[in-house]
Amino acid sequence: MPVSSLNPASSRSKKTRSFRFSPSLSGYLFIAPALMILGVFLGLPILYAIFLSFHKVEILGEMSYRFVHLRNFTRLVDDGRVWIALKNTAEYVAIVVPIQTFIALMLALVLNAQIRGKNWFRVVFFLPTITSSAVLTLIFMWIYNADGLLNHFLEGFGLPTYNWLGDPNIALKSIMIMNIWASAPFFMVIYLAALQDIPESLYEAAKIDGANGCDRFVNITLPLLKPVTFFIIVMGIIGTFQLFDQSYIFSGGSGGPNNSTLTVVLLIYQYAFKSLEMGYAAALALLLATAIVLATLVQRYLFKEDMPQ
C-alpha cells in the first residue's frame, strides 16, 4: 500500500491546495467591494445621465420620460447662455491654471530652500487650502465690498478702486484671484514632495561642471518635474472646469452681474433644479465631461514623452 494513502496529513494538504485561489483571482476578490461601490455610485449615475440626455423628463406629478433623440444636444448649439458659460469657463481655466501652477512651483522652491522657519512657512502657506470654500467666498466678498479692505488698500497707495462684485468686467477676475490664492498651496505641497525626491547628487555634479543656479533649475529641476506638472495641470483643469460654489455664492445663484460669472456647472444647476429640465441639464453635463476629457488628452499628448508606455 502506498505511504501517501496511509498519511492523512498528506491527503488533507492535497485537498487544501485544490481550494487555493490563484493570485489574480485573489486580487479581484479583494477589490470587488471597491468595484461594487464605484459601480453603484459612479458607473450607474453616469449611465443614467446618458439615458436622461436623450429624454425629456417630467418630474412634477408622476415621473415620466419621453425619448427626444438628439434634440437636447442640438438645442445646446442655439442656446446663447451655453456659449456664455463656455466662454467664462474657458477664460477662467486659461488664466487660473497657468498662474496657480507657476505660483505653486515658486512657493515650493522657496520652501525647499534652506531658510529659517520653513516649517512654519509651510503651515502658513497651506492654511488657505484647508479653509472651507463657502467660508472663504464670504470672507472675500467682504474684502471685495465697495468699502471693503481691498479698496481701502488701493486707496492708500493712490490706485483706482473697483466694483469687484458688481462690475461685469471685474466679477469673474475676483473669483480668479480668490481661487488662485486658495488652490496654489495645495499644488505647492505636491511640487514640494517632488522637489525633495530629486537626488542632491545631480545638483552637486552640475555645480562641479560649472552650472549656475539658473542652469540647474532649467536643465535638472524642470525636466524631472514634468510628470508632476502634467498631473497638476490636469487636476487644475478638472477643478476649474467644475467651478460652481464660488460663482453661486458670489452671484446668489444667478451667474451675474450680466452673466459674467455664469459657469457651465452653474448653468447645469439652473436648468436641472430651477427650470427642472433634467434631460437638457444631463446633455450639458455630458458636454462638460467631453470638454474635460479632450483637455486631458491634449495635455497627455503634450507630455507624452513622460508618460509610461
mmCIF file with all atom_site columns, N, CA and C in Angstrom, residues 11 22 42 61 103 108 117 124 139 183 201 209 226 230 237 253 258 263 268 273 281 283 294 301-302 304:
data_model
loop_
_atom_site.group_PDB
_atom_site.id
_atom_site.type_symbol
_atom_site.label_atom_id
_atom_site.label_alt_id
_atom_site.label_comp_id
_atom_site.label_asym_id
_atom_site.label_entity_id
_atom_site.label_seq_id
_atom_site.pdbx_PDB_ins_code
_atom_site.Cartn_x
_atom_site.Cartn_y
_atom_site.Cartn_z
_atom_site.occupancy
_atom_site.B_iso_or_equiv
_atom_site.pdbx_formal_charge
_atom_site.auth_seq_id
_atom_site.auth_comp_id
_atom_site.auth_asym_id
_atom_site.auth_atom_id
_atom_site.pdbx_PDB_model_num
ATOM 1  N N  . SER A 1 11  ? -3.008  13.749 2.601   1.00 0.00 ? 11  SER A N  1
ATOM 2  C CA . SER A 1 11  ? -4.260  13.873 1.848   1.00 0.00 ? 11  SER A CA 1
ATOM 3  C C  . SER A 1 11  ? -4.976  15.170 2.151   1.00 0.00 ? 11  SER A C  1
ATOM 4  N N  . SER A 1 22  ? -5.995  31.377 -7.212  1.00 0.00 ? 22  SER A N  1
ATOM 5  C CA . SER A 1 22  ? -4.839  31.910 -7.933  1.00 0.00 ? 22  SER A CA 1
ATOM 6  C C  . SER A 1 22  ? -4.606  33.356 -7.490  1.00 0.00 ? 22  SER A C  1
ATOM 7  N N  . LEU A 1 42  ? -20.864 55.516 -9.044  1.00 0.00 ? 42  LEU A N  1
ATOM 8  C CA . LEU A 1 42  ? -20.207 56.246 -10.123 1.00 0.00 ? 42  LEU A CA 1
ATOM 9  C C  . LEU A 1 42  ? -20.678 55.750 -11.494 1.00 0.00 ? 42  LEU A C  1
ATOM 10 N N  . GLY A 1 61  ? -45.474 65.633 -10.486 1.00 0.00 ? 61  GLY A N  1
ATOM 11 C CA . GLY A 1 61  ? -46.501 64.605 -10.541 1.00 0.00 ? 61  GLY A CA 1
ATOM 12 C C  . GLY A 1 61  ? -45.858 63.251 -10.732 1.00 0.00 ? 61  GLY A C  1
ATOM 13 N N  . ILE A 1 103 ? 2.692   79.793 -9.441  1.00 0.00 ? 103 ILE A N  1
ATOM 14 C CA . ILE A 1 103 ? 2.827   80.207 -8.040  1.00 0.00 ? 103 ILE A CA 1
ATOM 15 C C  . ILE A 1 103 ? 3.129   79.007 -7.151  1.00 0.00 ? 103 ILE A C  1
ATOM 16 N N  . ALA A 1 108 ? 6.951   76.272 -3.710  1.00 0.00 ? 108 ALA A N  1
ATOM 17 C CA . ALA A 1 108 ? 7.643   75.022 -3.380  1.00 0.00 ? 108 ALA A CA 1
ATOM 18 C C  . ALA A 1 108 ? 9.153   75.212 -3.409  1.00 0.00 ? 108 ALA A C  1
ATOM 19 N N  . GLY A 1 117 ? 12.912  78.714 9.717   1.00 0.00 ? 117 GLY A N  1
ATOM 20 C CA . GLY A 1 117 ? 11.487  78.712 9.967   1.00 0.00 ? 117 GLY A CA 1
ATOM 21 C C  . GLY A 1 117 ? 10.652  78.209 8.814   1.00 0.00 ? 117 GLY A C  1
ATOM 22 N N  . VAL A 1 124 ? 1.707   78.152 7.267   1.00 0.00 ? 124 VAL A N  1
ATOM 23 C CA . VAL A 1 124 ? 1.019   79.399 6.913   1.00 0.00 ? 124 VAL A CA 1
ATOM 24 C C  . VAL A 1 124 ? 0.572   79.379 5.459   1.00 0.00 ? 124 VAL A C  1
ATOM 25 N N  . ILE A 1 139 ? -15.674 85.509 3.056   1.00 0.00 ? 139 ILE A N  1
ATOM 26 C CA . ILE A 1 139 ? -14.600 86.405 3.507   1.00 0.00 ? 139 ILE A CA 1
ATOM 27 C C  . ILE A 1 139 ? -14.164 87.318 2.365   1.00 0.00 ? 139 ILE A C  1
ATOM 28 N N  . SER A 1 183 ? -6.026  77.719 -4.023  1.00 0.00 ? 183 SER A N  1
ATOM 29 C CA . SER A 1 183 ? -5.657  76.409 -4.575  1.00 0.00 ? 183 SER A CA 1
ATOM 30 C C  . SER A 1 183 ? -4.161  76.236 -4.807  1.00 0.00 ? 183 SER A C  1
ATOM 31 N N  . SER A 1 201 ? 22.672  64.666 -5.509  1.00 0.00 ? 201 SER A N  1
ATOM 32 C CA . SER A 1 201 ? 23.916  64.408 -6.244  1.00 0.00 ? 201 SER A CA 1
ATOM 33 C C  . SER A 1 201 ? 23.875  65.002 -7.657  1.00 0.00 ? 201 SER A C  1
ATOM 34 N N  . ASP A 1 209 ? 30.469  70.938 -12.605 1.00 0.00 ? 209 ASP A N  1
ATOM 35 C CA . ASP A 1 209 ? 30.670  71.215 -14.029 1.00 0.00 ? 209 ASP A CA 1
ATOM 36 C C  . ASP A 1 209 ? 30.532  72.690 -14.360 1.00 0.00 ? 209 ASP A C  1
ATOM 37 N N  . LYS A 1 226 ? 8.415   67.356 -14.894 1.00 0.00 ? 226 LYS A N  1
ATOM 38 C CA . LYS A 1 226 ? 7.403   67.319 -15.949 1.00 0.00 ? 226 LYS A CA 1
ATOM 39 C C  . LYS A 1 226 ? 6.245   66.368 -15.642 1.00 0.00 ? 226 LYS A C  1
ATOM 40 N N  . PHE A 1 230 ? 2.440   67.675 -15.275 1.00 0.00 ? 230 PHE A N  1
ATOM 41 C CA . PHE A 1 230 ? 1.305   67.129 -16.028 1.00 0.00 ? 230 PHE A CA 1
ATOM 42 C C  . PHE A 1 230 ? 0.143   66.822 -15.088 1.00 0.00 ? 230 PHE A C  1
ATOM 43 N N  . ILE A 1 237 ? -7.133  71.727 -14.370 1.00 0.00 ? 237 ILE A N  1
ATOM 44 C CA . ILE A 1 237 ? -8.146  71.881 -15.410 1.00 0.00 ? 237 ILE A CA 1
ATOM 45 C C  . ILE A 1 237 ? -9.464  71.268 -14.970 1.00 0.00 ? 237 ILE A C  1
ATOM 46 N N  . GLY A 1 253 ? -26.583 82.658 -7.133  1.00 0.00 ? 253 GLY A N  1
ATOM 47 C CA . GLY A 1 253 ? -27.131 81.614 -7.990  1.00 0.00 ? 253 GLY A CA 1
ATOM 48 C C  . GLY A 1 253 ? -27.542 82.077 -9.371  1.00 0.00 ? 253 GLY A C  1
ATOM 49 N N  . ASN A 1 258 ? -24.852 90.325 -15.123 1.00 0.00 ? 258 ASN A N  1
ATOM 50 C CA . ASN A 1 258 ? -24.925 90.226 -16.575 1.00 0.00 ? 258 ASN A CA 1
ATOM 51 C C  . ASN A 1 258 ? -24.251 88.949 -17.085 1.00 0.00 ? 258 ASN A C  1
ATOM 52 N N  . THR A 1 263 ? -20.969 79.933 -15.064 1.00 0.00 ? 263 THR A N  1
ATOM 53 C CA . THR A 1 263 ? -20.110 78.841 -15.492 1.00 0.00 ? 263 THR A CA 1
ATOM 54 C C  . THR A 1 263 ? -20.977 77.671 -15.959 1.00 0.00 ? 263 THR A C  1
ATOM 55 N N  . ILE A 1 268 ? -25.757 74.181 -15.463 1.00 0.00 ? 268 ILE A N  1
ATOM 56 C CA . ILE A 1 268 ? -26.358 72.853 -15.287 1.00 0.00 ? 268 ILE A CA 1
ATOM 57 C C  . ILE A 1 268 ? -27.277 72.855 -14.069 1.00 0.00 ? 268 ILE A C  1
ATOM 58 N N  . PHE A 1 273 ? -32.363 72.232 -11.529 1.00 0.00 ? 273 PHE A N  1
ATOM 59 C CA . PHE A 1 273 ? -33.089 72.419 -10.273 1.00 0.00 ? 273 PHE A CA 1
ATOM 60 C C  . PHE A 1 273 ? -33.946 73.682 -10.225 1.00 0.00 ? 273 PHE A C  1
ATOM 61 N N  . ALA A 1 281 ? -30.204 69.367 -18.902 1.00 0.00 ? 281 ALA A N  1
ATOM 62 C CA . ALA A 1 281 ? -29.077 69.535 -17.983 1.00 0.00 ? 281 ALA A CA 1
ATOM 63 C C  . ALA A 1 281 ? -28.104 68.366 -18.101 1.00 0.00 ? 281 ALA A C  1
ATOM 64 N N  . ALA A 1 283 ? -27.563 66.585 -20.813 1.00 0.00 ? 283 ALA A N  1
ATOM 65 C CA . ALA A 1 283 ? -26.832 66.775 -22.067 1.00 0.00 ? 283 ALA A CA 1
ATOM 66 C C  . ALA A 1 283 ? -25.716 67.806 -21.895 1.00 0.00 ? 283 ALA A C  1
ATOM 67 N N  . LEU A 1 294 ? -11.253 65.960 -23.409 1.00 0.00 ? 294 LEU A N  1
ATOM 68 C CA . LEU A 1 294 ? -10.442 66.466 -24.516 1.00 0.00 ? 294 LEU A CA 1
ATOM 69 C C  . LEU A 1 294 ? -9.257  67.280 -24.007 1.00 0.00 ? 294 LEU A C  1
ATOM 70 N N  . TYR A 1 301 ? -0.987  64.381 -24.653 1.00 0.00 ? 301 TYR A N  1
ATOM 71 C CA . TYR A 1 301 ? -0.205  64.411 -25.888 1.00 0.00 ? 301 TYR A CA 1
ATOM 72 C C  . TYR A 1 301 ? 1.013   65.320 -25.735 1.00 0.00 ? 301 TYR A C  1
ATOM 73 N N  . LEU A 1 302 ? 0.822   66.471 -25.095 1.00 0.00 ? 302 LEU A N  1
ATOM 74 C CA . LEU A 1 302 ? 1.942   67.401 -24.925 1.00 0.00 ? 302 LEU A CA 1
ATOM 75 C C  . LEU A 1 302 ? 3.017   66.839 -24.004 1.00 0.00 ? 302 LEU A C  1
ATOM 76 N N  . LYS A 1 304 ? 3.568   63.504 -23.643 1.00 0.00 ? 304 LYS A N  1
ATOM 77 C CA . LYS A 1 304 ? 3.585   62.064 -23.933 1.00 0.00 ? 304 LYS A CA 1
ATOM 78 C C  . LYS A 1 304 ? 4.945   61.427 -23.716 1.00 0.00 ? 304 LYS A C  1
#
